[in-house]
């Protein structure tokens, strides 16, 4: 299914906004953004945000820790303020 680029940008923006100054689990971020598919969410939003230096995870990527949470880097916070 094709998602227009502007939709992906606004969804990525919503993910960063949902995290804000918090440290949240994927489930918490998904609830705030209305996303349902965790695999898709991690692959298309969280991992690219980490690779771009906008988001960090408490545990290494690929870790199956039930305590895994995500937070914004200074770059991510700056991106939100643009």
Short mmCIF file of N, CA, C and O in Angstrom, two decimals:
data_model
loop_
_atom_site.label_atom_id
_atom_site.label_comp_id
_atom_site.label_asym_id
_atom_site.label_seq_id
_atom_site.Cartn_x
_atom_site.Cartn_y
_atom_site.Cartn_z
N UNK A 1 0.84 -1.19 0.00
CA UNK A 1 0.00 0.00 0.00
C UNK A 1 0.88 1.25 0.00
O UNK A 1 1.81 1.37 0.79
N UNK A 2 0.59 2.15 -0.90
CA UNK A 2 1.38 3.37 -1.07
C UNK A 2 0.90 4.44 -0.10
O UNK A 2 -0.29 4.72 0.00
N UNK A 3 1.83 5.03 0.63
CA UNK A 3 1.51 6.14 1.52
C UNK A 3 2.20 7.38 0.96
O UNK A 3 3.42 7.38 0.79
N UNK A 4 1.44 8.42 0.64
CA UNK A 4 2.08 9.64 0.11
C UNK A 4 3.14 10.16 1.08
O UNK A 4 3.00 10.04 2.29
N UNK A 5 4.20 10.73 0.53
CA UNK A 5 5.31 11.23 1.34
C UNK A 5 4.84 12.19 2.42
O UNK A 5 5.26 12.10 3.56
N UNK A 6 3.91 13.11 2.09
CA UNK A 6 3.47 14.08 3.10
C UNK A 6 2.80 13.39 4.28
O UNK A 6 2.92 13.84 5.40
N UNK A 7 2.14 12.26 4.05
CA UNK A 7 1.52 11.52 5.16
C UNK A 7 2.58 10.93 6.07
O UNK A 7 2.45 10.95 7.28
N UNK A 8 3.65 10.38 5.47
CA UNK A 8 4.71 9.78 6.28
C UNK A 8 5.42 10.85 7.09
O UNK A 8 5.76 10.63 8.24
N UNK A 9 5.62 12.03 6.51
CA UNK A 9 6.28 13.11 7.24
C UNK A 9 5.43 13.53 8.43
O UNK A 9 5.90 13.67 9.54
N UNK A 10 4.13 13.70 8.21
CA UNK A 10 3.29 14.13 9.32
C UNK A 10 3.18 13.03 10.38
O UNK A 10 3.12 13.34 11.57
N UNK A 11 3.20 11.76 9.97
CA UNK A 11 3.19 10.68 10.95
C UNK A 11 4.49 10.66 11.74
O UNK A 11 4.47 10.48 12.96
N UNK A 12 5.61 10.86 11.06
CA UNK A 12 6.90 10.90 11.75
C UNK A 12 6.92 12.05 12.75
O UNK A 12 7.40 11.91 13.87
N UNK A 13 6.38 13.18 12.33
CA UNK A 13 6.26 14.34 13.21
C UNK A 13 5.41 14.01 14.44
O UNK A 13 5.74 14.39 15.56
N UNK A 14 4.31 13.30 14.21
CA UNK A 14 3.43 12.91 15.31
C UNK A 14 4.14 11.96 16.27
O UNK A 14 3.92 12.03 17.48
N UNK A 15 4.99 11.08 15.74
CA UNK A 15 5.75 10.16 16.60
C UNK A 15 6.69 10.96 17.49
O UNK A 15 6.73 10.75 18.71
N UNK A 16 7.44 11.91 16.91
CA UNK A 16 8.36 12.73 17.70
C UNK A 16 7.59 13.55 18.73
O UNK A 16 7.99 13.66 19.88
N UNK A 17 6.46 14.12 18.31
CA UNK A 17 5.63 14.92 19.23
C UNK A 17 5.09 14.06 20.36
O UNK A 17 5.01 14.52 21.51
N UNK A 18 4.71 12.82 20.04
CA UNK A 18 4.17 11.91 21.06
C UNK A 18 5.22 11.61 22.12
O UNK A 18 4.90 11.54 23.31
N UNK A 19 6.46 11.45 21.70
CA UNK A 19 7.53 11.17 22.67
C UNK A 19 7.84 12.42 23.49
O UNK A 19 7.89 12.36 24.71
N UNK A 20 8.01 13.55 22.81
CA UNK A 20 8.28 14.81 23.51
C UNK A 20 9.43 14.68 24.49
O UNK A 20 10.50 14.19 24.14
N UNK A 21 9.22 15.10 25.73
CA UNK A 21 10.26 15.02 26.77
C UNK A 21 10.15 13.74 27.60
O UNK A 21 10.76 13.64 28.65
N UNK A 22 9.36 12.79 27.11
CA UNK A 22 9.12 11.55 27.85
C UNK A 22 10.02 10.42 27.37
O UNK A 22 10.66 10.51 26.33
N UNK A 23 10.04 9.35 28.13
CA UNK A 23 10.66 8.09 27.73
C UNK A 23 9.52 7.08 27.69
O UNK A 23 8.95 6.76 28.73
N UNK A 24 9.15 6.66 26.47
CA UNK A 24 7.94 5.86 26.28
C UNK A 24 8.21 4.54 25.59
O UNK A 24 9.15 4.43 24.79
N UNK A 25 7.36 3.57 25.87
CA UNK A 25 7.42 2.28 25.17
C UNK A 25 6.79 2.44 23.79
O UNK A 25 6.06 3.40 23.53
N UNK A 26 7.06 1.49 22.92
CA UNK A 26 6.46 1.51 21.59
C UNK A 26 4.94 1.52 21.71
O UNK A 26 4.26 2.26 21.00
N UNK A 27 4.41 0.73 22.63
CA UNK A 27 2.96 0.67 22.82
C UNK A 27 2.38 2.04 23.19
O UNK A 27 1.35 2.46 22.67
N UNK A 28 3.07 2.74 24.09
CA UNK A 28 2.60 4.07 24.51
C UNK A 28 2.62 5.05 23.34
O UNK A 28 1.69 5.84 23.16
N UNK A 29 3.69 5.01 22.54
CA UNK A 29 3.79 5.92 21.39
C UNK A 29 2.71 5.58 20.38
O UNK A 29 2.04 6.47 19.84
N UNK A 30 2.50 4.28 20.14
CA UNK A 30 1.48 3.85 19.19
C UNK A 30 0.08 4.29 19.64
O UNK A 30 -0.72 4.73 18.82
N UNK A 31 -0.19 4.19 20.92
CA UNK A 31 -1.50 4.64 21.45
C UNK A 31 -1.69 6.13 21.21
O UNK A 31 -2.77 6.57 20.83
N UNK A 32 -0.65 6.92 21.43
CA UNK A 32 -0.75 8.37 21.25
C UNK A 32 -0.91 8.78 19.79
O UNK A 32 -1.45 9.85 19.51
N UNK A 33 -0.41 7.94 18.87
CA UNK A 33 -0.46 8.29 17.45
C UNK A 33 -1.53 7.53 16.69
O UNK A 33 -1.73 7.78 15.51
N UNK A 34 -2.20 6.59 17.35
CA UNK A 34 -3.26 5.84 16.70
C UNK A 34 -2.77 4.74 15.78
O UNK A 34 -3.53 4.23 14.96
N UNK A 35 -1.51 4.36 15.89
CA UNK A 35 -0.97 3.28 15.06
C UNK A 35 -1.26 1.93 15.71
O UNK A 35 -1.29 1.82 16.92
N UNK A 36 -1.43 0.91 14.86
CA UNK A 36 -1.84 -0.40 15.37
C UNK A 36 -0.80 -1.50 15.17
O UNK A 36 -0.68 -2.39 15.99
N UNK A 37 -0.06 -1.47 14.07
CA UNK A 37 0.85 -2.56 13.70
C UNK A 37 2.25 -2.28 14.23
O UNK A 37 2.97 -1.44 13.68
N UNK A 38 2.65 -2.99 15.29
CA UNK A 38 3.92 -2.70 15.94
C UNK A 38 5.12 -2.94 15.02
O UNK A 38 6.06 -2.15 15.01
N UNK A 39 5.10 -4.01 14.24
CA UNK A 39 6.23 -4.30 13.36
C UNK A 39 6.43 -3.17 12.34
O UNK A 39 7.52 -2.69 12.12
N UNK A 40 5.32 -2.75 11.73
CA UNK A 40 5.33 -1.66 10.77
C UNK A 40 5.80 -0.36 11.44
O UNK A 40 6.60 0.39 10.89
N UNK A 41 5.30 -0.11 12.63
CA UNK A 41 5.65 1.09 13.39
C UNK A 41 7.15 1.14 13.66
O UNK A 41 7.81 2.16 13.42
N UNK A 42 7.71 0.03 14.15
CA UNK A 42 9.15 0.00 14.45
C UNK A 42 9.97 0.15 13.17
O UNK A 42 10.92 0.95 13.12
N UNK A 43 9.60 -0.57 12.12
CA UNK A 43 10.36 -0.57 10.87
C UNK A 43 10.30 0.78 10.16
O UNK A 43 11.30 1.26 9.64
N UNK A 44 9.13 1.40 10.13
CA UNK A 44 8.94 2.62 9.34
C UNK A 44 9.10 3.93 10.10
O UNK A 44 9.25 4.98 9.47
N UNK A 45 9.06 3.88 11.42
CA UNK A 45 9.14 5.13 12.19
C UNK A 45 10.25 5.14 13.24
O UNK A 45 11.09 6.02 13.24
N UNK A 46 10.26 4.16 14.12
CA UNK A 46 11.23 4.17 15.21
C UNK A 46 12.65 3.92 14.71
O UNK A 46 13.57 4.69 15.01
N UNK A 47 12.85 2.86 13.93
CA UNK A 47 14.21 2.57 13.45
C UNK A 47 14.77 3.68 12.57
O UNK A 47 15.93 4.08 12.77
N UNK A 48 14.00 4.24 11.61
CA UNK A 48 14.53 5.37 10.85
C UNK A 48 14.85 6.58 11.73
O UNK A 48 15.84 7.28 11.50
N UNK A 49 14.02 6.83 12.75
CA UNK A 49 14.27 7.96 13.66
C UNK A 49 15.56 7.74 14.45
O UNK A 49 16.33 8.67 14.68
N UNK A 50 15.81 6.49 14.84
CA UNK A 50 17.05 6.16 15.55
C UNK A 50 18.24 6.33 14.60
O UNK A 50 19.24 6.94 14.94
N UNK A 51 18.10 5.80 13.37
CA UNK A 51 19.18 5.89 12.38
C UNK A 51 19.49 7.34 12.00
O UNK A 51 20.61 7.66 11.61
N UNK A 52 18.48 8.22 12.12
CA UNK A 52 18.66 9.64 11.80
C UNK A 52 19.18 10.43 13.00
O UNK A 52 19.38 11.64 12.90
N UNK A 53 19.31 9.76 14.13
CA UNK A 53 19.82 10.45 15.32
C UNK A 53 18.78 11.28 16.04
O UNK A 53 19.12 12.14 16.85
N UNK A 54 17.49 11.04 15.77
CA UNK A 54 16.42 11.80 16.41
C UNK A 54 15.92 11.15 17.69
O UNK A 54 15.39 11.82 18.58
N UNK A 55 16.04 9.82 17.76
CA UNK A 55 15.50 9.04 18.87
C UNK A 55 16.58 8.06 19.34
O UNK A 55 17.37 7.56 18.53
N UNK A 56 16.61 7.79 20.63
CA UNK A 56 17.46 6.75 21.20
C UNK A 56 16.60 5.74 21.94
O UNK A 56 15.50 6.07 22.41
N UNK A 57 17.11 4.51 22.05
CA UNK A 57 16.41 3.48 22.81
C UNK A 57 17.20 3.18 24.08
O UNK A 57 18.42 3.35 24.11
N UNK A 58 16.50 2.75 25.12
CA UNK A 58 17.17 2.42 26.38
C UNK A 58 18.06 1.19 26.22
O UNK A 58 19.10 1.09 26.85
N UNK A 59 17.62 0.23 25.41
CA UNK A 59 18.36 -1.00 25.18
C UNK A 59 18.72 -1.08 23.71
O UNK A 59 18.07 -0.45 22.88
N UNK A 60 19.73 -1.87 23.34
CA UNK A 60 20.13 -1.96 21.92
C UNK A 60 18.96 -2.40 21.04
O UNK A 60 18.10 -3.17 21.47
N UNK A 61 18.95 -1.89 19.80
CA UNK A 61 17.91 -2.28 18.84
C UNK A 61 18.01 -3.78 18.63
O UNK A 61 19.10 -4.34 18.55
N UNK A 62 16.86 -4.43 18.54
CA UNK A 62 16.84 -5.88 18.38
C UNK A 62 16.71 -6.57 19.71
O UNK A 62 16.36 -7.73 19.78
N UNK A 63 16.98 -5.84 20.78
CA UNK A 63 16.79 -6.39 22.12
C UNK A 63 15.29 -6.60 22.31
O UNK A 63 14.48 -5.76 21.96
N UNK A 64 14.93 -7.72 22.83
CA UNK A 64 13.51 -8.03 23.04
C UNK A 64 13.07 -7.66 24.46
O UNK A 64 12.10 -8.19 24.97
N UNK A 65 13.79 -6.75 25.08
CA UNK A 65 13.47 -6.38 26.45
C UNK A 65 12.05 -5.83 26.56
O UNK A 65 11.68 -4.92 25.82
N UNK A 66 11.27 -6.36 27.48
CA UNK A 66 9.91 -5.82 27.69
C UNK A 66 9.95 -4.41 28.26
O UNK A 66 8.97 -3.69 28.23
N UNK A 67 11.11 -3.99 28.77
CA UNK A 67 11.26 -2.64 29.30
C UNK A 67 11.77 -1.64 28.26
O UNK A 67 12.06 -0.50 28.59
N UNK A 68 11.87 -2.06 26.98
CA UNK A 68 12.39 -1.18 25.94
C UNK A 68 11.56 0.10 25.86
O UNK A 68 10.33 0.05 25.83
N UNK A 69 12.24 1.23 25.88
CA UNK A 69 11.58 2.53 25.75
C UNK A 69 12.42 3.43 24.87
O UNK A 69 13.60 3.16 24.64
N UNK A 70 11.81 4.50 24.40
CA UNK A 70 12.45 5.41 23.46
C UNK A 70 12.34 6.84 23.97
O UNK A 70 11.36 7.20 24.63
N UNK A 71 13.34 7.65 23.62
CA UNK A 71 13.32 9.07 24.00
C UNK A 71 14.02 9.88 22.92
O UNK A 71 14.80 9.35 22.12
N UNK A 72 13.73 11.18 22.89
CA UNK A 72 14.30 12.05 21.87
C UNK A 72 15.72 12.46 22.25
O UNK A 72 16.02 12.71 23.41
N UNK A 73 16.56 12.56 21.23
CA UNK A 73 17.90 13.13 21.40
C UNK A 73 17.75 14.66 21.36
O UNK A 73 16.66 15.18 21.06
N UNK A 74 18.82 15.37 21.61
CA UNK A 74 18.78 16.84 21.47
C UNK A 74 18.42 17.20 20.03
O UNK A 74 17.67 18.15 19.80
N UNK A 75 18.95 16.44 19.09
CA UNK A 75 18.62 16.67 17.67
C UNK A 75 17.12 16.47 17.43
O UNK A 75 16.49 17.25 16.72
N UNK A 76 16.54 15.43 18.04
CA UNK A 76 15.11 15.18 17.92
C UNK A 76 14.27 16.29 18.51
O UNK A 76 13.27 16.72 17.95
N UNK A 77 14.71 16.80 19.66
CA UNK A 77 14.00 17.91 20.32
C UNK A 77 14.10 19.17 19.45
O UNK A 77 13.13 19.91 19.31
N UNK A 78 15.28 19.38 18.85
CA UNK A 78 15.46 20.53 17.96
C UNK A 78 14.58 20.42 16.72
O UNK A 78 14.01 21.40 16.26
N UNK A 79 14.47 19.20 16.20
CA UNK A 79 13.63 18.95 15.03
C UNK A 79 12.18 19.30 15.31
O UNK A 79 11.48 19.88 14.49
N UNK A 80 11.74 18.99 16.53
CA UNK A 80 10.36 19.29 16.94
C UNK A 80 10.11 20.79 17.02
O UNK A 80 9.01 21.25 16.77
N UNK A 81 11.12 21.55 17.38
CA UNK A 81 10.95 23.00 17.58
C UNK A 81 11.00 23.79 16.28
O UNK A 81 10.77 24.99 16.29
N UNK A 82 11.29 23.12 15.16
CA UNK A 82 11.37 23.83 13.88
C UNK A 82 10.00 24.32 13.44
O UNK A 82 9.02 23.68 13.62
#
